[in-house]
CSV table of C-alpha atoms in Angstrom, one decimal:
chain,number,residue,atom,x,y,z
S,1,MET,CA,-5.6,18.5,24.9
S,2,SER,CA,-7.1,20.6,22.0
S,3,ASN,CA,-9.4,19.3,19.4
S,4,ASN,CA,-6.7,19.9,16.8
S,5,SER,CA,-4.1,17.8,18.6
S,6,SER,CA,-2.0,15.4,16.5
S,7,ASN,CA,-3.2,12.7,18.8
S,8,GLN,CA,-6.8,13.0,17.4
S,9,MET,CA,-7.5,9.7,15.8
S,10,TRP,CA,-9.9,10.8,13.2
S,11,GLY,CA,-7.8,12.5,10.5
S,12,GLY,CA,-9.1,13.3,7.0
S,13,ARG,CA,-12.3,15.3,6.8
S,14,PHE,CA,-12.6,15.1,10.6
S,15,ALA,CA,-9.2,16.7,11.1
S,16,ALA,CA,-10.7,19.7,12.7
S,17,GLY,CA,-12.0,17.4,15.4
S,18,PRO,CA,-15.5,17.3,17.0
S,19,ASP,CA,-16.6,20.2,19.2
S,20,ALA,CA,-16.9,19.9,22.9
S,21,ILE,CA,-20.4,18.4,22.7
S,22,MET,CA,-19.3,15.7,20.2
S,23,GLU,CA,-16.3,14.9,22.3
S,24,ALA,CA,-18.4,14.5,25.4
S,25,ILE,CA,-21.0,12.3,23.8
S,26,ASN,CA,-18.4,10.2,21.9
S,27,ALA,CA,-16.0,9.6,24.7
S,28,SER,CA,-16.3,6.5,26.8
S,29,ILE,CA,-13.1,6.7,28.8
S,30,GLY,CA,-15.0,7.9,31.9
S,31,PHE,CA,-16.3,4.4,32.3
S,32,ASP,CA,-14.5,1.9,30.0
S,33,LYS,CA,-11.2,2.6,31.8
S,34,ARG,CA,-12.4,-0.3,34.0
S,35,LEU,CA,-11.5,-2.5,31.1
S,36,ALA,CA,-7.8,-1.6,31.3
S,37,ALA,CA,-6.5,-4.9,32.6
S,38,GLN,CA,-8.6,-6.9,30.1
S,39,ASP,CA,-7.5,-4.5,27.3
S,40,ILE,CA,-3.9,-5.0,28.1
S,41,ALA,CA,-4.2,-8.7,28.4
S,42,GLY,CA,-5.8,-8.9,25.0
S,43,SER,CA,-3.2,-6.7,23.4
S,44,ARG,CA,-0.3,-8.7,24.9
S,45,ALA,CA,-1.9,-11.9,23.6
S,46,HIS,CA,-2.4,-10.3,20.2
S,47,ALA,CA,1.2,-9.0,20.1
S,48,ALA,CA,2.6,-12.5,20.9
S,49,MET,CA,0.5,-14.0,18.1
S,50,LEU,CA,1.6,-11.3,15.6
S,51,ALA,CA,5.2,-12.4,16.3
S,52,ALA,CA,4.5,-16.1,16.2
S,53,THR,CA,2.9,-15.8,12.8
S,54,GLY,CA,5.7,-13.6,11.4
S,55,ILE,CA,3.4,-10.6,11.0
S,56,VAL,CA,5.7,-8.4,13.2
S,57,LYS,CA,9.3,-8.9,14.4
S,58,ASP,CA,9.9,-10.5,17.7
S,59,SER,CA,11.7,-7.5,18.9
S,60,ASP,CA,8.7,-5.3,18.2
S,61,ALA,CA,6.3,-7.7,19.9
S,62,ASP,CA,8.6,-7.9,22.9
S,63,ALA,CA,8.7,-4.1,23.1
S,64,MET,CA,4.9,-4.0,22.9
S,65,ARG,CA,4.4,-6.6,25.6
S,66,GLU,CA,6.8,-5.0,28.0
S,67,GLY,CA,5.5,-1.6,27.3
S,68,LEU,CA,1.9,-2.8,27.9
S,69,LEU,CA,3.0,-4.1,31.4
S,70,THR,CA,4.4,-0.6,32.1
S,71,VAL,CA,1.1,1.0,31.1
S,72,LEU,CA,-0.8,-1.5,33.3
S,73,SER,CA,1.4,-0.7,36.2
S,74,GLU,CA,0.9,3.1,35.7
S,75,ILE,CA,-2.9,2.6,35.6
S,76,GLU,CA,-2.9,0.3,38.7
S,77,THR,CA,-0.8,2.7,40.8
S,78,GLY,CA,-2.9,5.7,39.7
S,79,ASN,CA,-0.1,7.3,37.7
S,80,PHE,CA,-1.9,7.3,34.4
S,81,GLU,CA,-3.5,10.4,32.9
S,82,PHE,CA,-6.6,9.4,31.0
S,83,SER,CA,-7.6,11.7,28.1
S,84,THR,CA,-11.1,12.3,27.0
S,85,ALA,CA,-9.9,13.4,23.6
S,86,LEU,CA,-8.5,9.9,23.0
S,87,GLU,CA,-12.1,8.6,23.5
S,88,ASP,CA,-11.7,5.2,25.1
S,89,ILE,CA,-9.4,2.9,27.0
S,90,HIS,CA,-8.0,1.3,23.8
S,91,MET,CA,-6.7,4.6,22.4
S,92,ASN,CA,-5.5,5.8,25.7
S,93,VAL,CA,-3.4,2.7,26.2
S,94,GLU,CA,-2.1,2.7,22.6
S,95,ALA,CA,-1.2,6.4,22.8
S,96,ARG,CA,0.7,5.8,26.1
S,97,LEU,CA,2.4,2.8,24.6
S,98,LYS,CA,3.6,4.9,21.7
S,99,ALA,CA,5.1,7.4,24.1
S,100,LEU,CA,6.9,4.6,25.8
S,101,ILE,CA,8.3,2.5,23.0
S,102,GLY,CA,7.9,4.6,19.9
S,103,GLU,CA,7.3,3.3,16.4
S,104,PRO,CA,6.6,-0.4,17.3
S,105,ALA,CA,3.5,0.6,19.1
S,106,GLY,CA,1.9,1.5,15.7
S,107,ARG,CA,2.1,-2.2,14.7
S,108,LEU,CA,0.0,-3.4,17.6
S,109,HIS,CA,-3.2,-2.9,15.8
S,110,THR,CA,-2.3,-5.0,12.8
S,111,GLY,CA,-5.0,-7.6,12.0
S,112,ARG,CA,-7.6,-6.3,14.5
S,113,SER,CA,-10.1,-3.4,14.9
S,114,ARG,CA,-11.4,-1.6,17.9
S,115,ASN,CA,-14.6,-3.6,17.2
S,116,ASP,CA,-13.2,-7.0,18.0
S,117,GLN,CA,-10.9,-5.4,20.6
S,118,VAL,CA,-13.7,-4.1,22.7
S,119,ALA,CA,-15.8,-7.2,22.3
S,120,THR,CA,-12.9,-9.2,23.6
S,121,ASP,CA,-12.2,-6.8,26.5
S,122,PHE,CA,-15.8,-6.7,27.5
S,123,LYS,CA,-16.2,-10.5,27.4
S,124,LEU,CA,-13.1,-10.9,29.5
S,125,TRP,CA,-14.6,-8.5,32.0
S,126,VAL,CA,-18.0,-10.1,32.1
S,127,ARG,CA,-16.4,-13.5,32.4
S,128,ASP,CA,-14.6,-12.2,35.5
S,129,GLN,CA,-17.9,-11.1,37.0
S,130,LEU,CA,-19.5,-14.5,36.3
S,131,ASP,CA,-16.6,-16.1,38.2
S,132,GLY,CA,-17.0,-13.7,41.0
S,133,ALA,CA,-20.7,-14.2,41.2
S,134,GLN,CA,-20.3,-18.0,41.3
S,135,GLY,CA,-17.9,-17.7,44.3
S,136,ALA,CA,-20.2,-15.3,46.1
S,137,LEU,CA,-23.2,-17.5,45.5
S,138,ALA,CA,-21.4,-20.6,46.8
S,139,SER,CA,-20.4,-18.7,50.0
S,140,LEU,CA,-24.0,-17.5,50.5
S,141,MET,CA,-25.3,-21.1,50.0
S,142,ALA,CA,-22.8,-22.4,52.5
S,143,ALA,CA,-24.1,-19.8,55.1
S,144,LEU,CA,-27.7,-21.0,54.4
S,145,LEU,CA,-26.6,-24.6,54.8
S,146,ALA,CA,-25.2,-23.8,58.2
S,147,GLN,CA,-28.5,-22.2,59.3
S,148,ALA,CA,-30.5,-25.2,57.8
S,149,GLU,CA,-28.3,-27.8,59.6
S,150,ALA,CA,-28.6,-26.0,62.9
S,151,GLY,CA,-32.3,-25.7,62.7
S,152,ALA,CA,-33.3,-28.9,60.8
S,153,ASP,CA,-35.9,-29.8,63.4
S,154,TRP,CA,-36.9,-26.3,64.5
S,155,VAL,CA,-40.7,-25.9,63.8
S,156,MET,CA,-42.0,-22.7,62.3
S,157,PRO,CA,-45.1,-21.8,60.3
S,158,GLY,CA,-45.1,-22.3,56.6
S,159,PHE,CA,-47.1,-19.6,54.7
S,160,THR,CA,-49.1,-19.2,51.6
S,161,HIS,CA,-50.5,-15.7,50.9
S,162,LEU,CA,-48.5,-14.8,54.0
S,163,GLN,CA,-51.2,-16.7,55.9
S,164,THR,CA,-50.3,-19.6,58.2
S,165,ALA,CA,-50.6,-22.8,56.1
S,166,GLN,CA,-48.8,-25.8,57.5
S,167,PRO,CA,-45.9,-26.2,59.9
S,168,VAL,CA,-42.4,-26.5,58.3
S,169,THR,CA,-38.9,-26.5,59.7
S,170,TRP,CA,-36.5,-23.6,59.8
S,171,GLY,CA,-34.1,-25.8,58.0
S,172,HIS,CA,-36.5,-26.5,55.3
S,173,HIS,CA,-37.2,-22.8,54.7
S,174,MET,CA,-33.5,-22.1,54.6
S,175,MET,CA,-33.0,-24.9,52.1
S,176,ALA,CA,-35.6,-23.4,49.8
S,177,TYR,CA,-33.2,-20.5,49.3
S,178,VAL,CA,-30.3,-22.9,48.8
S,179,GLU,CA,-32.3,-24.3,45.9
S,180,MET,CA,-33.0,-20.8,44.5
S,181,PHE,CA,-29.4,-19.6,44.7
S,182,GLY,CA,-28.3,-23.0,43.4
S,183,ARG,CA,-30.2,-22.3,40.2
S,184,ASP,CA,-28.6,-18.9,40.1
S,185,LEU,CA,-25.2,-20.6,40.4
S,186,SER,CA,-26.1,-22.9,37.6
S,187,ARG,CA,-27.2,-20.0,35.3
S,188,MET,CA,-23.9,-18.2,36.0
S,189,ARG,CA,-22.0,-21.4,35.1
S,190,ASP,CA,-24.1,-21.9,31.9
S,191,ALA,CA,-23.6,-18.3,30.8
S,192,ARG,CA,-19.9,-18.5,31.3
S,193,ALA,CA,-19.6,-21.7,29.2
S,194,ARG,CA,-21.7,-20.3,26.4
S,195,MET,CA,-19.9,-17.0,26.1
S,196,ASN,CA,-16.4,-18.4,26.2
S,197,GLU,CA,-15.6,-17.8,22.5
S,198,CYS,CA,-13.0,-15.3,21.5
S,199,PRO,CA,-13.9,-12.4,19.2
S,200,LEU,CA,-10.3,-11.3,18.7
S,201,GLY,CA,-9.3,-11.5,15.1
S,202,ALA,CA,-12.8,-10.8,13.7
S,203,ALA,CA,-11.4,-7.3,13.0
S,204,ALA,CA,-13.9,-4.7,12.0
S,205,LEU,CA,-16.6,-7.1,10.7
S,206,ALA,CA,-15.2,-9.3,8.0
S,207,GLY,CA,-12.0,-10.9,9.4
S,208,THR,CA,-8.5,-9.9,8.1
S,209,SER,CA,-6.2,-10.8,5.2
S,210,PHE,CA,-3.2,-11.1,7.6
S,211,PRO,CA,-2.3,-14.7,8.4
S,212,ILE,CA,-3.3,-14.5,12.1
S,213,ASP,CA,-3.7,-17.4,14.4
S,214,ARG,CA,-7.0,-17.0,16.2
S,215,ASP,CA,-6.7,-20.3,18.1
S,216,MET,CA,-3.5,-19.0,19.7
S,217,THR,CA,-5.1,-15.8,21.0
S,218,ALA,CA,-8.2,-17.6,22.1
S,219,GLN,CA,-6.1,-20.1,24.1
S,220,ALA,CA,-3.9,-17.4,25.6
S,221,LEU,CA,-6.9,-15.6,26.9
S,222,GLY,CA,-8.6,-18.6,28.4
S,223,PHE,CA,-11.3,-19.0,25.8
S,224,ASP,CA,-12.5,-22.4,24.6
S,225,ARG,CA,-12.3,-21.4,20.9
S,226,PRO,CA,-12.4,-18.4,18.5
S,227,SER,CA,-15.9,-17.2,17.5
S,228,ALA,CA,-17.0,-18.7,14.2
S,229,ASN,CA,-18.5,-15.7,12.4
S,230,SER,CA,-16.8,-12.3,12.3
S,231,LEU,CA,-20.0,-10.4,11.8
S,232,ASP,CA,-21.6,-12.0,14.9
S,233,ALA,CA,-18.4,-11.7,16.9
S,234,VAL,CA,-18.2,-7.9,16.8
S,235,SER,CA,-22.0,-7.3,17.1
S,236,ASP,CA,-22.8,-9.9,19.8
S,237,ARG,CA,-23.6,-8.7,23.3
S,238,ASP,CA,-25.6,-11.8,24.3
S,239,PHE,CA,-22.9,-12.5,26.9
S,240,ALA,CA,-23.6,-9.3,28.7
S,241,LEU,CA,-27.4,-9.7,28.3
S,242,GLU,CA,-27.2,-13.2,29.7
S,243,PHE,CA,-25.2,-12.0,32.6
S,244,LEU,CA,-27.8,-9.3,33.3
S,245,ALA,CA,-30.6,-11.7,33.0
S,246,ALA,CA,-29.0,-14.1,35.4
S,247,ALA,CA,-28.2,-11.2,37.7
S,248,SER,CA,-31.7,-10.0,37.6
S,249,ILE,CA,-33.2,-13.4,38.6
S,250,CYS,CA,-30.5,-13.7,41.4
S,251,ALA,CA,-31.3,-10.2,42.6
S,252,MET,CA,-35.0,-11.1,42.7
S,253,HIS,CA,-34.2,-14.1,44.9
S,254,LEU,CA,-32.1,-11.8,47.1
S,255,SER,CA,-35.0,-9.4,47.3
S,256,ARG,CA,-37.5,-12.1,48.3
S,257,PHE,CA,-35.3,-13.2,51.1
S,258,ALA,CA,-34.6,-9.7,52.1
S,259,GLU,CA,-38.4,-9.1,52.4
S,260,GLU,CA,-38.7,-12.1,54.6
S,261,LEU,CA,-35.9,-10.9,56.9
S,262,VAL,CA,-37.6,-7.4,57.1
S,263,ILE,CA,-40.8,-9.1,58.2
S,264,TRP,CA,-39.2,-11.7,60.4
S,265,SER,CA,-37.1,-9.2,62.3
S,266,SER,CA,-40.1,-7.0,63.2
S,267,ALA,CA,-41.5,-6.9,66.8
S,268,GLN,CA,-44.7,-8.5,65.5
S,269,PHE,CA,-42.9,-11.6,64.2
S,270,ARG,CA,-39.6,-11.9,66.2
S,271,PHE,CA,-38.5,-14.9,64.1
S,272,VAL,CA,-34.9,-13.6,63.7
S,273,THR,CA,-32.6,-11.2,65.3
S,274,LEU,CA,-30.2,-9.5,62.9
S,275,SER,CA,-26.8,-8.4,64.1
S,276,ASP,CA,-25.9,-4.8,64.8
S,277,ARG,CA,-23.5,-5.0,61.9
S,278,PHE,CA,-26.3,-5.2,59.4
S,279,SER,CA,-28.9,-3.0,61.2
S,280,THR,CA,-29.1,0.7,62.1
S,281,GLY,CA,-30.8,2.6,64.9
S,282,SER,CA,-33.5,5.2,64.5
S,283,SER,CA,-32.5,8.9,64.8
S,284,ILE,CA,-35.5,9.6,67.0
S,285,MET,CA,-37.0,6.3,68.3
S,286,PRO,CA,-34.4,4.6,70.6
S,287,GLN,CA,-36.2,1.2,70.7
S,288,LYS,CA,-35.9,0.6,67.0
S,289,LYS,CA,-33.4,-1.5,65.2
S,290,ASN,CA,-33.9,-1.2,61.4
S,291,PRO,CA,-33.0,-3.9,58.9
S,292,ASP,CA,-31.4,-1.4,56.5
S,293,ALA,CA,-29.1,-3.9,54.8
S,294,ALA,CA,-32.1,-6.1,53.9
S,295,GLU,CA,-34.1,-3.1,52.7
S,296,LEU,CA,-31.2,-2.0,50.5
S,297,ILE,CA,-30.7,-5.5,49.1
S,298,ARG,CA,-34.5,-5.5,48.3
S,299,ALA,CA,-34.1,-2.3,46.4
S,300,LYS,CA,-31.1,-3.4,44.3
S,301,ILE,CA,-33.4,-5.4,41.9
S,302,GLY,CA,-34.5,-2.1,40.4
S,303,ARG,CA,-31.0,-1.1,39.3
S,304,ILE,CA,-30.1,-4.6,38.1
S,305,PHE,CA,-33.4,-5.3,36.3
S,306,GLY,CA,-33.2,-1.7,34.8
S,307,ALA,CA,-29.8,-2.5,33.4
S,308,ASN,CA,-31.1,-5.6,31.8
S,309,VAL,CA,-34.0,-3.7,30.1
S,310,ALA,CA,-31.7,-0.8,29.1
S,311,LEU,CA,-29.2,-3.0,27.3
S,312,MET,CA,-32.0,-5.0,25.6
S,313,THR,CA,-33.4,-1.8,24.4
S,314,VAL,CA,-30.0,-0.6,23.1
S,315,MET,CA,-29.5,-3.8,21.1
S,316,LYS,CA,-33.0,-4.5,19.8
S,317,GLY,CA,-32.8,-2.4,16.7
S,318,LEU,CA,-29.2,-2.7,15.5
S,319,PRO,CA,-28.4,-4.0,12.1
S,320,LEU,CA,-25.2,-6.0,11.7
S,321,ALA,CA,-22.5,-5.4,12.5
S,322,TYR,CA,-21.2,-2.7,14.9
S,323,SER,CA,-23.0,0.5,15.7
S,324,LYS,CA,-21.9,3.2,18.1
S,325,ASP,CA,-25.1,2.5,20.1
S,326,MET,CA,-23.1,-0.4,21.5
S,327,GLN,CA,-20.9,1.9,23.5
S,328,GLU,CA,-23.9,2.2,25.8
S,329,ASP,CA,-23.5,-1.5,26.8
S,330,LYS,CA,-20.9,-1.1,29.6
S,331,GLU,CA,-22.1,1.4,32.2
S,332,GLN,CA,-25.3,-0.6,32.8
S,333,VAL,CA,-23.3,-3.9,33.2
S,334,PHE,CA,-20.7,-2.3,35.4
S,335,ASP,CA,-23.4,-0.9,37.7
S,336,ALA,CA,-25.4,-4.1,37.8
S,337,ALA,CA,-22.3,-6.2,38.5
S,338,ASP,CA,-21.2,-3.9,41.3
S,339,ASN,CA,-24.6,-3.9,43.0
S,340,LEU,CA,-25.1,-7.7,42.6
S,341,MET,CA,-21.8,-8.4,44.2
S,342,LEU,CA,-22.6,-5.9,47.0
S,343,ALA,CA,-26.0,-7.5,47.6
S,344,LEU,CA,-24.6,-11.0,47.6
S,345,ALA,CA,-21.9,-10.0,50.1
S,346,ALA,CA,-24.4,-8.2,52.3
S,347,MET,CA,-26.8,-11.1,52.3
S,348,ASP,CA,-24.0,-13.6,53.1
S,349,GLY,CA,-23.0,-11.5,56.1
S,350,MET,CA,-26.6,-11.1,57.3
S,351,VAL,CA,-27.3,-14.9,57.1
S,352,ARG,CA,-24.0,-15.7,58.9
S,353,ASP,CA,-24.8,-13.2,61.7
S,354,MET,CA,-28.5,-13.7,62.2
S,355,THR,CA,-30.0,-15.7,65.0
S,356,ALA,CA,-33.2,-17.6,64.5
S,357,ASN,CA,-35.5,-17.3,67.6
S,358,ARG,CA,-36.5,-20.9,68.1
S,359,ALA,CA,-39.1,-20.2,70.8
S,360,SER,CA,-40.9,-17.6,68.7
S,361,LEU,CA,-40.8,-19.8,65.7
S,362,ALA,CA,-42.3,-22.7,67.6
S,363,GLU,CA,-45.0,-20.5,69.2
S,364,ALA,CA,-46.0,-19.2,65.8
S,365,ALA,CA,-46.0,-22.7,64.3
S,366,GLY,CA,-48.6,-23.8,66.7
S,367,SER,CA,-51.0,-21.0,66.0
S,368,GLY,CA,-53.4,-20.3,63.1
S,369,PHE,CA,-54.7,-23.9,62.9
S,370,SER,CA,-51.6,-24.9,61.1
S,371,THR,CA,-52.3,-28.6,61.5
S,372,ALA,CA,-55.7,-28.5,59.9
S,373,THR,CA,-54.4,-30.3,56.8
S,374,ASP,CA,-52.9,-33.0,59.0
S,375,LEU,CA,-56.4,-33.5,60.6
S,376,ALA,CA,-58.0,-33.8,57.2
S,377,ASP,CA,-55.3,-36.2,56.0
S,378,TRP,CA,-55.9,-38.3,59.2
S,379,LEU,CA,-59.6,-38.5,58.4
S,380,VAL,CA,-58.8,-39.8,54.9
S,381,ARG,CA,-56.0,-42.1,55.9
S,382,VAL,CA,-57.6,-43.6,59.1
S,383,LEU,CA,-61.3,-43.3,58.5
S,384,GLY,CA,-61.2,-43.7,54.8
S,385,LEU,CA,-63.3,-40.6,54.1
S,386,PRO,CA,-63.2,-38.9,50.7
S,387,PHE,CA,-60.9,-35.9,50.9
S,388,ARG,CA,-63.7,-33.4,50.2
S,389,GLU,CA,-65.8,-34.7,53.1
S,390,ALA,CA,-62.7,-34.7,55.4
S,391,HIS,CA,-62.1,-31.1,54.3
S,392,HIS,CA,-65.6,-30.1,55.3
S,393,ILE,CA,-65.3,-31.9,58.7
S,394,THR,CA,-62.0,-30.2,59.3
S,395,GLY,CA,-63.5,-26.8,58.5
S,396,ALA,CA,-66.3,-27.4,61.0
S,397,LEU,CA,-63.7,-28.3,63.7
S,398,VAL,CA,-61.7,-25.2,62.9
S,399,ALA,CA,-64.8,-23.1,63.3
S,400,MET,CA,-65.5,-24.8,66.6
S,401,ALA,CA,-62.0,-24.1,67.9
S,402,GLU,CA,-62.1,-20.5,66.7
S,403,ASP,CA,-65.4,-19.9,68.5
S,404,ASP,CA,-63.8,-21.3,71.7
S,405,GLY,CA,-60.7,-19.2,71.2
S,406,VAL,CA,-58.4,-22.3,71.2
S,407,ASP,CA,-56.3,-24.2,68.6
S,408,LEU,CA,-57.2,-27.7,67.2
S,409,PRO,CA,-55.2,-29.7,69.6
S,410,ASP,CA,-57.1,-28.0,72.5
S,411,LEU,CA,-60.5,-29.4,71.4
S,412,THR,CA,-61.7,-32.3,73.4
S,413,LEU,CA,-62.4,-35.7,71.9
S,414,GLU,CA,-66.1,-35.3,72.7
S,415,GLN,CA,-66.2,-32.0,70.8
S,416,MET,CA,-64.5,-33.6,67.7
S,417,GLN,CA,-66.9,-36.6,67.9
S,418,SER,CA,-69.9,-34.2,67.9
S,419,VAL,CA,-68.8,-33.4,64.3
S,420,HIS,CA,-67.9,-36.9,63.3
S,421,SER,CA,-68.6,-39.8,65.6
S,422,GLU,CA,-65.8,-42.1,64.4
S,423,ILE,CA,-63.0,-39.8,65.4
S,424,ASN,CA,-60.9,-41.4,68.0
S,425,ALA,CA,-58.1,-40.4,70.4
S,426,SER,CA,-55.3,-41.3,67.9
S,427,ILE,CA,-56.1,-38.1,66.1
S,428,PHE,CA,-54.1,-36.1,68.7
S,429,GLU,CA,-51.0,-37.9,67.4
S,430,VAL,CA,-51.1,-35.8,64.3
S,431,LEU,CA,-52.2,-32.5,65.7
S,432,GLY,CA,-49.0,-31.4,67.3
S,433,VAL,CA,-46.7,-29.4,65.0
S,434,GLU,CA,-43.7,-31.6,65.8
S,435,ASN,CA,-45.7,-34.6,64.7
S,436,SER,CA,-46.8,-32.7,61.6
S,437,VAL,CA,-43.4,-31.9,60.3
S,438,ALA,CA,-42.0,-35.3,61.2
S,439,SER,CA,-44.7,-36.9,59.1
S,440,ARG,CA,-43.8,-35.0,55.9
S,441,THR,CA,-41.3,-37.6,54.8
S,442,SER,CA,-41.8,-37.4,51.0
S,443,TYR,CA,-38.8,-36.5,49.0
S,444,GLY,CA,-38.2,-32.8,49.3
S,445,GLY,CA,-40.5,-32.6,52.3
S,446,THR,CA,-40.1,-30.7,55.5
S,447,ALA,CA,-39.3,-33.7,57.8
S,448,PRO,CA,-36.0,-33.1,59.6
S,449,ALA,CA,-34.6,-36.3,58.1
S,450,GLN,CA,-35.3,-35.0,54.6
S,451,VAL,CA,-33.8,-31.6,55.4
S,452,ARG,CA,-30.6,-33.2,56.7
S,453,ALA,CA,-30.5,-35.3,53.5
S,454,GLN,CA,-30.7,-32.2,51.3
S,455,VAL,CA,-28.1,-30.4,53.4
S,456,ALA,CA,-25.7,-33.4,52.9
S,457,ARG,CA,-26.5,-33.4,49.2
S,458,TRP,CA,-25.7,-29.7,48.7
S,459,LYS,CA,-22.6,-29.9,50.8
S,460,GLU,CA,-21.3,-32.6,48.4
S,461,VAL,CA,-22.3,-30.6,45.3
S,462,LEU,CA,-20.6,-27.4,46.6
S,463,GLY,CA,-17.5,-29.4,47.7
């Protein structure tokens, strides 16, 4: 289509049309065509309201609504020709509607602007992503709950600084991620509730003199209420920023778990075996099985966090109300949403398919003097020693075991009594890793009974 086409929307002093560079920088149809379904839903609700309020004739509104369904069908079946000259999804849809139904199409834009139209479309799209993310998170959490329940009493090392700290259970470790993703789920729900106000009817920035019914359009589109300030309605992108912020935190959690799966699936750890469906072989080393899915999940945080920073940067200097800068809001959000959903789906699949190697977990749990804290606690609880003294005695016993090349439970009672004479044989009751985890019965602790209680609680929460 030429720059002088009658379909150019500018008119007036812009009648000659922008040159090729201006057209390229100004057009957003290359990416905002993803808003087609939301744009048409918003326009159909707007048309119904225009008829209900007597602003347009019922026959015109009916023609608009039917014509819009035809446009949607053409887009969904791939039979719609998008035009860069028409700039964006809104003008592409309206131009096609005019070709289909003629003069009534020109009445569709009564009482609204592209400013409130795009804000509404984008909100509807982000709301769909929040709903999708909630479903994906709930599914991933269910997969983690299954792993936790199966291994509620399987011992493994707990780490701080990636150094062996105290024994925990496999179930407890899985439940830590349930808590993390549970907070992500909560953030998605909060964001959805907060953003669910309808911008439609705010018009360009000041509202409209037409007697529109904003409650009607808000309700038709599933919003809780219309937005209360027209300036804010067209210039707000908090809903997108909040989605990106929640997505960034969620991606960070996915990345942390992915990092653990990379480490755990290594030959040095052998904590888990990942399925072939989520691993790849080496092109040159036949013995290798690479955790590529986990590594790619780990990398996704860069794209998603980058999108968050990019949109923050776009919005930070904009005076009220709308500025063309805000056209840069969508590509970042589209990319972040795509990659978050892909990462969630991949992690869900990995968790459902992976096998925890119980024997390797137990072997590692019993190494690295993991029950040293239990020994110190015993000295305090049974002998009544101050914790600092107990800590010192335990350190001496660890050094003795290290010199002998054994673990704490392998020291003899005589060796222990050489460090503190009051130590008796009951100390061995706390030195086994099974005894250690079983004793951690405080709320939220690693004891199998506590793990099972948390599994039951989350099953009830998730329904």
